[in-house]
mmCIF file with all atom_site columns, C-alpha atoms in Angstrom:
data_model
loop_
_atom_site.group_PDB
_atom_site.id
_atom_site.type_symbol
_atom_site.label_atom_id
_atom_site.label_alt_id
_atom_site.label_comp_id
_atom_site.label_asym_id
_atom_site.label_entity_id
_atom_site.label_seq_id
_atom_site.pdbx_PDB_ins_code
_atom_site.Cartn_x
_atom_site.Cartn_y
_atom_site.Cartn_z
_atom_site.occupancy
_atom_site.B_iso_or_equiv
_atom_site.pdbx_formal_charge
_atom_site.auth_seq_id
_atom_site.auth_comp_id
_atom_site.auth_asym_id
_atom_site.auth_atom_id
_atom_site.pdbx_PDB_model_num
ATOM 1   C CA . MET S 1 1   ? 18.151  5.098   -2.770  1.00 0.00 ? 19  MET S CA 1
ATOM 2   C CA . LYS S 1 2   ? 15.916  3.287   -0.341  1.00 0.00 ? 20  LYS S CA 1
ATOM 3   C CA . LYS S 1 3   ? 12.255  2.807   0.419   1.00 0.00 ? 21  LYS S CA 1
ATOM 4   C CA . ARG S 1 4   ? 10.773  5.392   2.782   1.00 0.00 ? 22  ARG S CA 1
ATOM 5   C CA . TRP S 1 5   ? 7.457   5.756   4.595   1.00 0.00 ? 23  TRP S CA 1
ATOM 6   C CA . ILE S 1 6   ? 5.918   8.936   5.943   1.00 0.00 ? 24  ILE S CA 1
ATOM 7   C CA . SER S 1 7   ? 2.733   9.389   7.924   1.00 0.00 ? 25  SER S CA 1
ATOM 8   C CA . LEU S 1 8   ? 1.106   12.814  7.790   1.00 0.00 ? 26  LEU S CA 1
ATOM 9   C CA . TYR S 1 9   ? -1.602  14.253  9.979   1.00 0.00 ? 27  TYR S CA 1
ATOM 10  C CA . VAL S 1 10  ? -3.347  16.914  7.925   1.00 0.00 ? 28  VAL S CA 1
ATOM 11  C CA . GLU S 1 11  ? -6.392  19.151  8.192   1.00 0.00 ? 29  GLU S CA 1
ATOM 12  C CA . ASN S 1 12  ? -9.424  17.331  6.806   1.00 0.00 ? 30  ASN S CA 1
ATOM 13  C CA . GLU S 1 13  ? -10.385 19.964  4.236   1.00 0.00 ? 31  GLU S CA 1
ATOM 14  C CA . ILE S 1 14  ? -11.225 20.039  0.553   1.00 0.00 ? 32  ILE S CA 1
ATOM 15  C CA . GLY S 1 15  ? -8.127  20.096  -1.647  1.00 0.00 ? 33  GLY S CA 1
ATOM 16  C CA . VAL S 1 16  ? -5.549  19.044  0.952   1.00 0.00 ? 34  VAL S CA 1
ATOM 17  C CA . LEU S 1 17  ? -4.847  15.708  -0.761  1.00 0.00 ? 35  LEU S CA 1
ATOM 18  C CA . ALA S 1 18  ? -4.420  17.477  -4.105  1.00 0.00 ? 36  ALA S CA 1
ATOM 19  C CA . ARG S 1 19  ? -2.047  20.050  -2.602  1.00 0.00 ? 37  ARG S CA 1
ATOM 20  C CA . ILE S 1 20  ? 0.090   17.396  -0.872  1.00 0.00 ? 38  ILE S CA 1
ATOM 21  C CA . SER S 1 21  ? 0.312   15.213  -3.978  1.00 0.00 ? 39  SER S CA 1
ATOM 22  C CA . GLY S 1 22  ? 0.952   18.357  -6.032  1.00 0.00 ? 40  GLY S CA 1
ATOM 23  C CA . LEU S 1 23  ? 3.901   19.182  -3.793  1.00 0.00 ? 41  LEU S CA 1
ATOM 24  C CA . PHE S 1 24  ? 5.468   15.859  -4.791  1.00 0.00 ? 42  PHE S CA 1
ATOM 25  C CA . SER S 1 25  ? 4.742   16.161  -8.514  1.00 0.00 ? 43  SER S CA 1
ATOM 26  C CA . GLY S 1 26  ? 5.854   19.794  -8.600  1.00 0.00 ? 44  GLY S CA 1
ATOM 27  C CA . LYS S 1 27  ? 9.288   18.752  -7.357  1.00 0.00 ? 45  LYS S CA 1
ATOM 28  C CA . SER S 1 28  ? 9.393   15.630  -9.599  1.00 0.00 ? 46  SER S CA 1
ATOM 29  C CA . TYR S 1 29  ? 9.288   13.248  -6.646  1.00 0.00 ? 47  TYR S CA 1
ATOM 30  C CA . ASN S 1 30  ? 7.605   9.953   -7.488  1.00 0.00 ? 48  ASN S CA 1
ATOM 31  C CA . LEU S 1 31  ? 5.255   8.352   -4.975  1.00 0.00 ? 49  LEU S CA 1
ATOM 32  C CA . ASN S 1 32  ? 4.918   4.576   -4.806  1.00 0.00 ? 50  ASN S CA 1
ATOM 33  C CA . SER S 1 33  ? 1.749   4.806   -2.757  1.00 0.00 ? 51  SER S CA 1
ATOM 34  C CA . LEU S 1 34  ? -0.451  7.390   -1.078  1.00 0.00 ? 52  LEU S CA 1
ATOM 35  C CA . THR S 1 35  ? -3.459  6.604   1.088   1.00 0.00 ? 53  THR S CA 1
ATOM 36  C CA . ALA S 1 36  ? -5.599  8.991   3.084   1.00 0.00 ? 54  ALA S CA 1
ATOM 37  C CA . GLY S 1 37  ? -8.483  8.680   5.483   1.00 0.00 ? 55  GLY S CA 1
ATOM 38  C CA . VAL S 1 38  ? -10.180 10.474  8.322   1.00 0.00 ? 56  VAL S CA 1
ATOM 39  C CA . THR S 1 39  ? -8.959  9.747   11.866  1.00 0.00 ? 57  THR S CA 1
ATOM 40  C CA . GLU S 1 40  ? -10.873 9.443   15.122  1.00 0.00 ? 58  GLU S CA 1
ATOM 41  C CA . ASP S 1 41  ? -11.024 13.273  14.976  1.00 0.00 ? 59  ASP S CA 1
ATOM 42  C CA . GLU S 1 42  ? -13.174 14.181  11.957  1.00 0.00 ? 60  GLU S CA 1
ATOM 43  C CA . THR S 1 43  ? -11.208 17.406  11.434  1.00 0.00 ? 61  THR S CA 1
ATOM 44  C CA . ILE S 1 44  ? -7.945  15.488  10.869  1.00 0.00 ? 62  ILE S CA 1
ATOM 45  C CA . SER S 1 45  ? -6.976  13.031  8.140   1.00 0.00 ? 63  SER S CA 1
ATOM 46  C CA . ARG S 1 46  ? -3.997  10.730  8.142   1.00 0.00 ? 64  ARG S CA 1
ATOM 47  C CA . MET S 1 47  ? -1.960  10.023  5.030   1.00 0.00 ? 65  MET S CA 1
ATOM 48  C CA . THR S 1 48  ? 0.533   7.210   4.551   1.00 0.00 ? 66  THR S CA 1
ATOM 49  C CA . ILE S 1 49  ? 3.050   7.858   1.787   1.00 0.00 ? 67  ILE S CA 1
ATOM 50  C CA . SER S 1 50  ? 5.603   5.447   0.352   1.00 0.00 ? 68  SER S CA 1
ATOM 51  C CA . LEU S 1 51  ? 8.449   6.538   -1.900  1.00 0.00 ? 69  LEU S CA 1
ATOM 52  C CA . ILE S 1 52  ? 12.000  5.684   -2.901  1.00 0.00 ? 70  ILE S CA 1
ATOM 53  C CA . SER S 1 53  ? 14.640  8.366   -2.467  1.00 0.00 ? 71  SER S CA 1
ATOM 54  C CA . ASP S 1 54  ? 18.110  9.162   -1.246  1.00 0.00 ? 72  ASP S CA 1
ATOM 55  C CA . ASP S 1 55  ? 18.742  10.706  2.190   1.00 0.00 ? 73  ASP S CA 1
ATOM 56  C CA . ARG S 1 56  ? 19.169  14.270  0.920   1.00 0.00 ? 74  ARG S CA 1
ATOM 57  C CA . THR S 1 57  ? 15.986  14.275  -1.147  1.00 0.00 ? 75  THR S CA 1
ATOM 58  C CA . PHE S 1 58  ? 14.013  12.670  1.668   1.00 0.00 ? 76  PHE S CA 1
ATOM 59  C CA . GLU S 1 59  ? 15.096  15.380  4.111   1.00 0.00 ? 77  GLU S CA 1
ATOM 60  C CA . GLN S 1 60  ? 13.958  18.022  1.583   1.00 0.00 ? 78  GLN S CA 1
ATOM 61  C CA . ILE S 1 61  ? 10.578  16.300  1.256   1.00 0.00 ? 79  ILE S CA 1
ATOM 62  C CA . LYS S 1 62  ? 10.059  16.254  5.027   1.00 0.00 ? 80  LYS S CA 1
ATOM 63  C CA . LYS S 1 63  ? 11.021  19.937  5.307   1.00 0.00 ? 81  LYS S CA 1
ATOM 64  C CA . GLN S 1 64  ? 8.607   20.919  2.538   1.00 0.00 ? 82  GLN S CA 1
ATOM 65  C CA . LEU S 1 65  ? 5.796   18.915  4.117   1.00 0.00 ? 83  LEU S CA 1
ATOM 66  C CA . ASN S 1 66  ? 6.451   20.531  7.516   1.00 0.00 ? 84  ASN S CA 1
ATOM 67  C CA . ARG S 1 67  ? 6.193   23.966  5.852   1.00 0.00 ? 85  ARG S CA 1
ATOM 68  C CA . SER S 1 68  ? 2.752   23.170  4.409   1.00 0.00 ? 86  SER S CA 1
ATOM 69  C CA . ILE S 1 69  ? 0.011   25.021  6.259   1.00 0.00 ? 87  ILE S CA 1
ATOM 70  C CA . GLU S 1 70  ? -2.392  22.043  6.155   1.00 0.00 ? 88  GLU S CA 1
ATOM 71  C CA . VAL S 1 71  ? 0.147   19.599  7.632   1.00 0.00 ? 89  VAL S CA 1
ATOM 72  C CA . ILE S 1 72  ? -0.216  19.176  11.391  1.00 0.00 ? 90  ILE S CA 1
ATOM 73  C CA . LYS S 1 73  ? 2.484   16.541  11.916  1.00 0.00 ? 91  LYS S CA 1
ATOM 74  C CA . VAL S 1 74  ? 5.015   14.576  9.818   1.00 0.00 ? 92  VAL S CA 1
ATOM 75  C CA . VAL S 1 75  ? 6.127   11.169  11.108  1.00 0.00 ? 93  VAL S CA 1
ATOM 76  C CA . ASP S 1 76  ? 9.028   9.367   9.407   1.00 0.00 ? 94  ASP S CA 1
ATOM 77  C CA . PHE S 1 77  ? 8.305   5.623   9.598   1.00 0.00 ? 95  PHE S CA 1
ATOM 78  C CA . THR S 1 78  ? 11.439  4.579   7.690   1.00 0.00 ? 96  THR S CA 1
ATOM 79  C CA . GLU S 1 79  ? 13.383  3.387   10.739  1.00 0.00 ? 97  GLU S CA 1
ATOM 80  C CA . THR S 1 80  ? 10.386  2.892   13.035  1.00 0.00 ? 98  THR S CA 1
ATOM 81  C CA . ALA S 1 81  ? 8.767   -0.381  14.058  1.00 0.00 ? 99  ALA S CA 1
ATOM 82  C CA . ILE S 1 82  ? 5.406   -0.363  12.278  1.00 0.00 ? 100 ILE S CA 1
ATOM 83  C CA . HIS S 1 83  ? 2.539   -2.537  11.153  1.00 0.00 ? 101 HIS S CA 1
ATOM 84  C CA . MET S 1 84  ? 1.800   -1.939  7.489   1.00 0.00 ? 102 MET S CA 1
ATOM 85  C CA . LYS S 1 85  ? -0.774  -3.541  5.219   1.00 0.00 ? 103 LYS S CA 1
ATOM 86  C CA . GLU S 1 86  ? -1.906  -3.067  1.648   1.00 0.00 ? 104 GLU S CA 1
ATOM 87  C CA . LEU S 1 87  ? -5.284  -3.994  0.204   1.00 0.00 ? 105 LEU S CA 1
ATOM 88  C CA . MET S 1 88  ? -5.148  -5.882  -3.099  1.00 0.00 ? 106 MET S CA 1
ATOM 89  C CA . PHE S 1 89  ? -7.836  -7.445  -5.271  1.00 0.00 ? 107 PHE S CA 1
ATOM 90  C CA . VAL S 1 90  ? -6.918  -10.087 -7.851  1.00 0.00 ? 108 VAL S CA 1
ATOM 91  C CA . ARG S 1 91  ? -9.230  -11.426 -10.532 1.00 0.00 ? 109 ARG S CA 1
ATOM 92  C CA . ILE S 1 92  ? -8.229  -14.700 -12.229 1.00 0.00 ? 110 ILE S CA 1
ATOM 93  C CA . ARG S 1 93  ? -10.074 -15.414 -15.481 1.00 0.00 ? 111 ARG S CA 1
ATOM 94  C CA . ASN S 1 94  ? -10.619 -18.549 -17.582 1.00 0.00 ? 112 ASN S CA 1
ATOM 95  C CA . CYS S 1 95  ? -10.190 -20.994 -14.703 1.00 0.00 ? 113 CYS S CA 1
ATOM 96  C CA . SER S 1 96  ? -10.753 -24.713 -15.052 1.00 0.00 ? 114 SER S CA 1
ATOM 97  C CA . GLU S 1 97  ? -11.709 -26.900 -12.088 1.00 0.00 ? 115 GLU S CA 1
ATOM 98  C CA . GLN S 1 98  ? -8.019  -27.802 -11.687 1.00 0.00 ? 116 GLN S CA 1
ATOM 99  C CA . ASP S 1 99  ? -7.120  -24.104 -11.739 1.00 0.00 ? 117 ASP S CA 1
ATOM 100 C CA . MET S 1 100 ? -9.616  -23.462 -8.945  1.00 0.00 ? 118 MET S CA 1
ATOM 101 C CA . VAL S 1 101 ? -8.016  -26.219 -6.850  1.00 0.00 ? 119 VAL S CA 1
ATOM 102 C CA . LYS S 1 102 ? -4.549  -24.674 -7.389  1.00 0.00 ? 120 LYS S CA 1
ATOM 103 C CA . LEU S 1 103 ? -5.929  -21.243 -6.622  1.00 0.00 ? 121 LEU S CA 1
ATOM 104 C CA . ASN S 1 104 ? -7.501  -22.387 -3.354  1.00 0.00 ? 122 ASN S CA 1
ATOM 105 C CA . TYR S 1 105 ? -4.199  -23.906 -2.264  1.00 0.00 ? 123 TYR S CA 1
ATOM 106 C CA . MET S 1 106 ? -2.327  -20.674 -3.090  1.00 0.00 ? 124 MET S CA 1
ATOM 107 C CA . ARG S 1 107 ? -5.059  -18.599 -1.463  1.00 0.00 ? 125 ARG S CA 1
ATOM 108 C CA . ASP S 1 108 ? -4.615  -20.482 1.807   1.00 0.00 ? 126 ASP S CA 1
ATOM 109 C CA . ILE S 1 109 ? -0.843  -20.005 1.780   1.00 0.00 ? 127 ILE S CA 1
ATOM 110 C CA . PHE S 1 110 ? -1.101  -16.245 1.185   1.00 0.00 ? 128 PHE S CA 1
ATOM 111 C CA . GLN S 1 111 ? -4.119  -15.811 3.497   1.00 0.00 ? 129 GLN S CA 1
ATOM 112 C CA . ALA S 1 112 ? -6.236  -14.330 0.714   1.00 0.00 ? 130 ALA S CA 1
ATOM 113 C CA . LYS S 1 113 ? -10.038 -14.408 0.813   1.00 0.00 ? 131 LYS S CA 1
ATOM 114 C CA . LEU S 1 114 ? -12.198 -15.637 -2.036  1.00 0.00 ? 132 LEU S CA 1
ATOM 115 C CA . ILE S 1 115 ? -14.809 -12.855 -2.153  1.00 0.00 ? 133 ILE S CA 1
ATOM 116 C CA . ASP S 1 116 ? -16.584 -13.585 -5.442  1.00 0.00 ? 134 ASP S CA 1
ATOM 117 C CA . TYR S 1 117 ? -16.549 -16.272 -8.102  1.00 0.00 ? 135 TYR S CA 1
ATOM 118 C CA . ASN S 1 118 ? -18.356 -17.981 -10.945 1.00 0.00 ? 136 ASN S CA 1
ATOM 119 C CA . PRO S 1 119 ? -17.451 -21.258 -12.687 1.00 0.00 ? 137 PRO S CA 1
ATOM 120 C CA . SER S 1 120 ? -14.565 -19.657 -14.637 1.00 0.00 ? 138 SER S CA 1
ATOM 121 C CA . THR S 1 121 ? -13.482 -16.562 -12.676 1.00 0.00 ? 139 THR S CA 1
ATOM 122 C CA . ALA S 1 122 ? -12.359 -15.952 -9.100  1.00 0.00 ? 140 ALA S CA 1
ATOM 123 C CA . LEU S 1 123 ? -11.965 -12.657 -7.255  1.00 0.00 ? 141 LEU S CA 1
ATOM 124 C CA . LEU S 1 124 ? -9.579  -12.627 -4.282  1.00 0.00 ? 142 LEU S CA 1
ATOM 125 C CA . GLU S 1 125 ? -8.958  -10.063 -1.576  1.00 0.00 ? 143 GLU S CA 1
ATOM 126 C CA . CYS S 1 126 ? -5.498  -9.997  -0.053  1.00 0.00 ? 144 CYS S CA 1
ATOM 127 C CA . VAL S 1 127 ? -4.553  -7.746  2.871   1.00 0.00 ? 145 VAL S CA 1
ATOM 128 C CA . GLN S 1 128 ? -0.841  -8.248  3.421   1.00 0.00 ? 146 GLN S CA 1
ATOM 129 C CA . THR S 1 129 ? 2.385   -6.313  3.382   1.00 0.00 ? 147 THR S CA 1
ATOM 130 C CA . GLU S 1 130 ? 3.423   -4.913  0.019   1.00 0.00 ? 148 GLU S CA 1
ATOM 131 C CA . ASP S 1 131 ? 6.227   -7.493  -0.225  1.00 0.00 ? 149 ASP S CA 1
ATOM 132 C CA . LYS S 1 132 ? 3.887   -10.427 0.475   1.00 0.00 ? 150 LYS S CA 1
ATOM 133 C CA . ASN S 1 133 ? 1.409   -9.106  -2.079  1.00 0.00 ? 151 ASN S CA 1
ATOM 134 C CA . ASN S 1 134 ? 4.273   -8.810  -4.594  1.00 0.00 ? 152 ASN S CA 1
ATOM 135 C CA . ASP S 1 135 ? 5.227   -12.444 -3.912  1.00 0.00 ? 153 ASP S CA 1
ATOM 136 C CA . PHE S 1 136 ? 1.628   -13.534 -4.422  1.00 0.00 ? 154 PHE S CA 1
ATOM 137 C CA . ILE S 1 137 ? 1.428   -11.635 -7.728  1.00 0.00 ? 155 ILE S CA 1
ATOM 138 C CA . ARG S 1 138 ? 4.651   -13.223 -8.994  1.00 0.00 ? 156 ARG S CA 1
ATOM 139 C CA . LEU S 1 139 ? 3.328   -16.696 -8.228  1.00 0.00 ? 157 LEU S CA 1
ATOM 140 C CA . LEU S 1 140 ? -0.047  -15.970 -9.833  1.00 0.00 ? 158 LEU S CA 1
ATOM 141 C CA . GLN S 1 141 ? 1.686   -14.668 -12.967 1.00 0.00 ? 159 GLN S CA 1
ATOM 142 C CA . ILE S 1 142 ? 3.613   -17.943 -13.250 1.00 0.00 ? 160 ILE S CA 1
ATOM 143 C CA . VAL S 1 143 ? 0.620   -20.213 -12.633 1.00 0.00 ? 161 VAL S CA 1
ATOM 144 C CA . PHE S 1 144 ? -2.006  -18.127 -14.497 1.00 0.00 ? 162 PHE S CA 1
ATOM 145 C CA . PRO S 1 145 ? -0.050  -16.153 -17.143 1.00 0.00 ? 163 PRO S CA 1
ATOM 146 C CA . GLY S 1 146 ? -2.093  -13.497 -18.930 1.00 0.00 ? 164 GLY S CA 1
ATOM 147 C CA . ARG S 1 147 ? -5.224  -14.280 -16.912 1.00 0.00 ? 165 ARG S CA 1
ATOM 148 C CA . ILE S 1 148 ? -4.909  -12.029 -13.878 1.00 0.00 ? 166 ILE S CA 1
ATOM 149 C CA . GLU S 1 149 ? -6.106  -8.502  -13.201 1.00 0.00 ? 167 GLU S CA 1
ATOM 150 C CA . ILE S 1 150 ? -4.731  -6.643  -10.171 1.00 0.00 ? 168 ILE S CA 1
ATOM 151 C CA . VAL S 1 151 ? -6.124  -3.681  -8.253  1.00 0.00 ? 169 VAL S CA 1
ATOM 152 C CA . ARG S 1 152 ? -3.986  -2.395  -5.389  1.00 0.00 ? 170 ARG S CA 1
ATOM 153 C CA . GLY S 1 153 ? -4.691  0.217   -2.786  1.00 0.00 ? 171 GLY S CA 1
ATOM 154 C CA . GLY S 1 154 ? -1.902  2.018   -1.036  1.00 0.00 ? 172 GLY S CA 1
ATOM 155 C CA . SER S 1 155 ? -0.369  0.835   2.196   1.00 0.00 ? 173 SER S CA 1
ATOM 156 C CA . VAL S 1 156 ? -1.557  2.075   5.553   1.00 0.00 ? 174 VAL S CA 1
ATOM 157 C CA . ALA S 1 157 ? 0.691   1.982   8.587   1.00 0.00 ? 175 ALA S CA 1
ATOM 158 C CA . VAL S 1 158 ? 0.653   2.504   12.320  1.00 0.00 ? 176 VAL S CA 1
ATOM 159 C CA . GLU S 1 159 ? 3.460   2.510   14.864  1.00 0.00 ? 177 GLU S CA 1
ATOM 160 C CA . ALA S 1 160 ? 3.994   -0.904  16.410  1.00 0.00 ? 178 ALA S CA 1
ATOM 161 C CA . VAL S 1 161 ? 3.349   -1.525  20.060  1.00 0.00 ? 179 VAL S CA 1
ATOM 162 C CA . SER S 1 162 ? 6.096   -4.139  20.335  1.00 0.00 ? 180 SER S CA 1
ATOM 163 C CA . ILE S 1 163 ? 7.214   -5.652  16.986  1.00 0.00 ? 181 ILE S CA 1
ATOM 164 C CA . THR S 1 164 ? 7.910   -4.738  13.373  1.00 0.00 ? 182 THR S CA 1
ATOM 165 C CA . ASP S 1 165 ? 5.770   -6.151  10.568  1.00 0.00 ? 183 ASP S CA 1
ATOM 166 C CA . ARG S 1 166 ? 6.441   -4.800  7.090   1.00 0.00 ? 184 ARG S CA 1
#
């Protein structure tokens, strides 16, 4: 079992996202993340899908996606040099002044942005790789146990021009 990434170019039509996600649930494949958005061509959307599977299952998934009428192209990013980022929002509640100082230090290290706050609550935006966001969450859970709320979007990815950044 290993982590896999697929990029799909699909027709930008009503119900395509539901049909693609339904393909996965119908076969009992679990998705870690699925993001979708329109491309530079308004008739085409691009999906980035993350999942964990073995080689055999992953090949089956790719074949089934290629058979879908709405799918224009399937790109396996698993062994490809890519740039991938995930959007994450973190709310930290019940903060003292000392907590805010700690939080600002951590925020700088993880390149998070403070996007909203009041005297006792901070809202951060973090656009990093999934692994870096996971590291940030683990640290926040240690420093602010029981006081964080996390909202994560799925990862988006694009082929690298020269280097890998996951």
